[in-house]
mmCIF file of C-alpha atoms in Angstrom:
data_model
loop_
_atom_site.group_PDB
_atom_site.id
_atom_site.type_symbol
_atom_site.label_atom_id
_atom_site.label_comp_id
_atom_site.label_asym_id
_atom_site.label_seq_id
_atom_site.Cartn_x
_atom_site.Cartn_y
_atom_site.Cartn_z
ATOM 1 C CA GLN A 160 45.582 -16.547 -20.106
ATOM 2 C CA VAL A 161 44.675 -13.383 -22.138
ATOM 3 C CA GLN A 162 42.843 -10.827 -20.046
ATOM 4 C CA LEU A 163 41.701 -7.305 -21.292
ATOM 5 C CA VAL A 164 40.276 -4.762 -18.496
ATOM 6 C CA GLU A 165 38.701 -1.856 -19.601
ATOM 7 C CA SER A 166 38.260 1.368 -17.515
ATOM 8 C CA GLY A 167 37.350 5.066 -17.992
ATOM 9 C CA GLY A 168 33.831 4.905 -18.792
ATOM 10 C CA GLY A 169 31.223 7.228 -16.940
ATOM 11 C CA SER A 170 28.551 9.912 -17.564
ATOM 12 C CA VAL A 171 29.155 13.057 -19.135
ATOM 13 C CA GLN A 172 27.332 15.890 -20.931
ATOM 14 C CA ALA A 173 27.077 16.195 -24.897
ATOM 15 C CA GLY A 174 30.002 17.880 -26.063
ATOM 16 C CA GLY A 175 32.263 16.274 -23.368
ATOM 17 C CA SER A 176 35.277 14.177 -23.642
ATOM 18 C CA LEU A 177 35.933 10.845 -21.888
ATOM 19 C CA ARG A 178 39.178 8.362 -22.519
ATOM 20 C CA LEU A 179 38.696 4.952 -22.280
ATOM 21 C CA SER A 180 41.755 2.487 -21.475
ATOM 22 C CA CYS A 181 42.147 -1.248 -21.934
ATOM 23 C CA ALA A 182 44.957 -3.135 -19.697
ATOM 24 C CA ALA A 183 46.196 -5.977 -21.821
ATOM 25 C CA SER A 184 48.038 -8.959 -20.025
ATOM 26 C CA GLY A 185 48.590 -12.524 -20.598
ATOM 27 C CA TYR A 186 50.364 -12.214 -24.017
ATOM 28 C CA THR A 187 53.053 -10.435 -26.143
ATOM 29 C CA TYR A 188 51.727 -7.254 -27.488
ATOM 30 C CA SER A 189 53.311 -8.034 -30.553
ATOM 31 C CA GLY A 190 51.656 -9.453 -33.479
ATOM 32 C CA TYR A 191 48.031 -8.469 -32.618
ATOM 33 C CA HIS A 192 45.175 -6.353 -33.633
ATOM 34 C CA MET A 193 42.717 -4.930 -31.397
ATOM 35 C CA GLY A 194 39.565 -2.953 -31.463
ATOM 36 C CA TRP A 195 37.150 -1.078 -29.636
ATOM 37 C CA PHE A 196 33.452 -1.919 -30.090
ATOM 38 C CA ARG A 197 30.101 -0.468 -28.319
ATOM 39 C CA GLN A 198 26.683 -2.036 -27.842
ATOM 40 C CA ALA A 199 23.576 -0.180 -26.983
ATOM 41 C CA PRO A 200 20.699 -1.802 -25.466
ATOM 42 C CA GLY A 201 18.758 -3.539 -28.209
ATOM 43 C CA LYS A 202 21.212 -2.882 -30.746
ATOM 44 C CA GLU A 203 24.238 -5.234 -32.436
ATOM 45 C CA ARG A 204 27.761 -4.924 -31.192
ATOM 46 C CA GLU A 205 29.321 -2.083 -33.467
ATOM 47 C CA GLY A 206 33.002 -1.676 -34.197
ATOM 48 C CA VAL A 207 34.245 1.819 -33.425
ATOM 49 C CA ALA A 208 38.137 1.812 -33.824
ATOM 50 C CA HIS A 209 40.905 -0.597 -34.786
ATOM 51 C CA ILE A 210 44.619 -0.618 -34.381
ATOM 52 C CA LEU A 211 47.509 -2.959 -35.642
ATOM 53 C CA THR A 212 49.906 -2.965 -32.841
ATOM 54 C CA ASP A 213 52.903 -3.404 -34.679
ATOM 55 C CA SER A 214 52.316 -0.721 -37.197
ATOM 56 C CA GLY A 215 50.115 1.440 -35.562
ATOM 57 C CA ARG A 216 47.744 1.821 -38.245
ATOM 58 C CA THR A 217 44.359 2.522 -37.412
ATOM 59 C CA ASP A 218 40.774 2.441 -38.663
ATOM 60 C CA TYR A 219 37.796 4.114 -37.663
ATOM 61 C CA ALA A 220 33.805 3.903 -38.089
ATOM 62 C CA ASP A 221 32.522 6.977 -40.215
ATOM 63 C CA SER A 222 30.105 7.859 -37.095
ATOM 64 C CA VAL A 223 32.981 8.423 -35.019
ATOM 65 C CA LYS A 224 36.029 9.955 -37.427
ATOM 66 C CA GLY A 225 37.489 13.213 -36.351
ATOM 67 C CA ARG A 226 36.011 12.634 -32.713
ATOM 68 C CA PHE A 227 37.752 9.436 -31.567
ATOM 69 C CA THR A 228 41.369 8.515 -31.485
ATOM 70 C CA ILE A 229 42.715 4.816 -30.672
ATOM 71 C CA SER A 230 46.196 4.800 -29.502
ATOM 72 C CA GLN A 231 48.667 2.396 -27.497
ATOM 73 C CA ASP A 232 51.284 3.258 -25.084
ATOM 74 C CA ASN A 233 54.808 2.524 -25.864
ATOM 75 C CA ALA A 234 55.008 -0.646 -23.877
ATOM 76 C CA LYS A 235 51.800 -1.761 -26.113
ATOM 77 C CA THR A 236 50.069 -3.113 -22.949
ATOM 78 C CA THR A 237 47.459 -0.615 -22.973
ATOM 79 C CA LEU A 238 45.059 0.574 -25.345
ATOM 80 C CA TYR A 239 43.089 3.815 -25.481
ATOM 81 C CA LEU A 240 40.240 5.460 -26.734
ATOM 82 C CA GLN A 241 40.010 9.241 -26.490
ATOM 83 C CA MET A 242 36.568 10.188 -27.062
ATOM 84 C CA ASN A 243 35.860 14.022 -27.894
ATOM 85 C CA SER A 244 32.728 15.910 -28.832
ATOM 86 C CA LEU A 245 30.581 13.092 -27.550
ATOM 87 C CA LYS A 246 26.915 12.874 -28.482
ATOM 88 C CA PRO A 247 24.245 10.972 -27.078
ATOM 89 C CA GLU A 248 24.166 8.723 -29.791
ATOM 90 C CA ASP A 249 27.451 7.517 -28.377
ATOM 91 C CA THR A 250 25.913 6.186 -25.232
ATOM 92 C CA ALA A 251 26.753 2.292 -25.076
ATOM 93 C CA MET A 252 28.848 -0.261 -23.421
ATOM 94 C CA TYR A 253 32.108 0.080 -24.982
ATOM 95 C CA TYR A 254 34.458 -3.192 -24.827
ATOM 96 C CA CYS A 255 38.012 -3.555 -26.326
ATOM 97 C CA ALA A 256 38.963 -6.767 -27.801
ATOM 98 C CA ALA A 257 42.072 -8.484 -29.480
ATOM 99 C CA ASN A 258 43.235 -11.137 -31.601
ATOM 100 C CA ARG A 259 46.376 -12.572 -33.237
ATOM 101 C CA TYR A 260 47.071 -10.820 -36.552
ATOM 102 C CA ARG A 261 47.847 -13.950 -38.293
ATOM 103 C CA PHE A 262 44.120 -14.658 -37.883
ATOM 104 C CA TYR A 263 43.151 -11.210 -39.092
ATOM 105 C CA SER A 264 41.146 -11.488 -42.608
ATOM 106 C CA GLY A 265 40.630 -7.411 -42.914
ATOM 107 C CA THR A 266 37.123 -6.845 -41.442
ATOM 108 C CA TRP A 267 38.341 -4.998 -38.279
ATOM 109 C CA PHE A 268 34.371 -3.908 -37.502
ATOM 110 C CA ASP A 269 33.432 -7.863 -37.496
ATOM 111 C CA PRO A 270 33.398 -8.718 -33.793
ATOM 112 C CA SER A 271 33.939 -12.639 -35.048
ATOM 113 C CA GLU A 272 37.744 -11.395 -35.922
ATOM 114 C CA TYR A 273 38.484 -11.070 -32.139
ATOM 115 C CA GLY A 274 39.093 -13.977 -29.684
ATOM 116 C CA TYR A 275 39.677 -11.863 -26.582
ATOM 117 C CA TRP A 276 37.058 -9.361 -24.963
ATOM 118 C CA GLY A 277 37.008 -7.422 -21.991
ATOM 119 C CA GLN A 278 34.087 -7.017 -19.759
ATOM 120 C CA GLY A 279 33.185 -3.560 -20.843
ATOM 121 C CA THR A 280 32.661 -0.037 -19.650
ATOM 122 C CA GLN A 281 29.817 2.157 -19.540
ATOM 123 C CA VAL A 282 29.665 5.318 -21.407
ATOM 124 C CA THR A 283 26.264 7.739 -21.030
ATOM 125 C CA VAL A 284 26.128 10.918 -22.761
ATOM 126 C CA SER A 285 23.318 13.126 -21.895
ATOM 127 C CA SER A 286 21.807 15.843 -23.881
#
C-alpha cells in the first residue's frame, strides 16, 4: 500500500522560508513521478512542482519559479519542497502526489496524473 505523509507546514511571515517533506513508503521509489500541489479555500488544486524520480528532471509552475525547489533524498524515499521568498498568495494546503511513470502523459500539473496523495500540510503566509 503506497503511503505519502507530508510534514513541515506552518505559519510564516512574507519573505520567509519553509521546507516541506513527503515521506514515501509502500513502493519502490524508482520508476515514479512525483509532484507537489496546493489548494487554497475556494480554489482548484494547483500543480506547484514536479520531479521524475529516476532522472531528477524537474518542472515548476510559473508562479513559483525561482522561489521553490523540489528535490529528493539519495535513497529516493523522501520528497522535499524548499519554499523561499514566500508570499501571502502561497497560503494553501500543500499535498504531495505520486504515480508510476509508465502512466505519465506529460501533464504534470494535472491532478488526474497521480494515483496516490498525501493528507496535506497547511502553509500560511502572513503579510
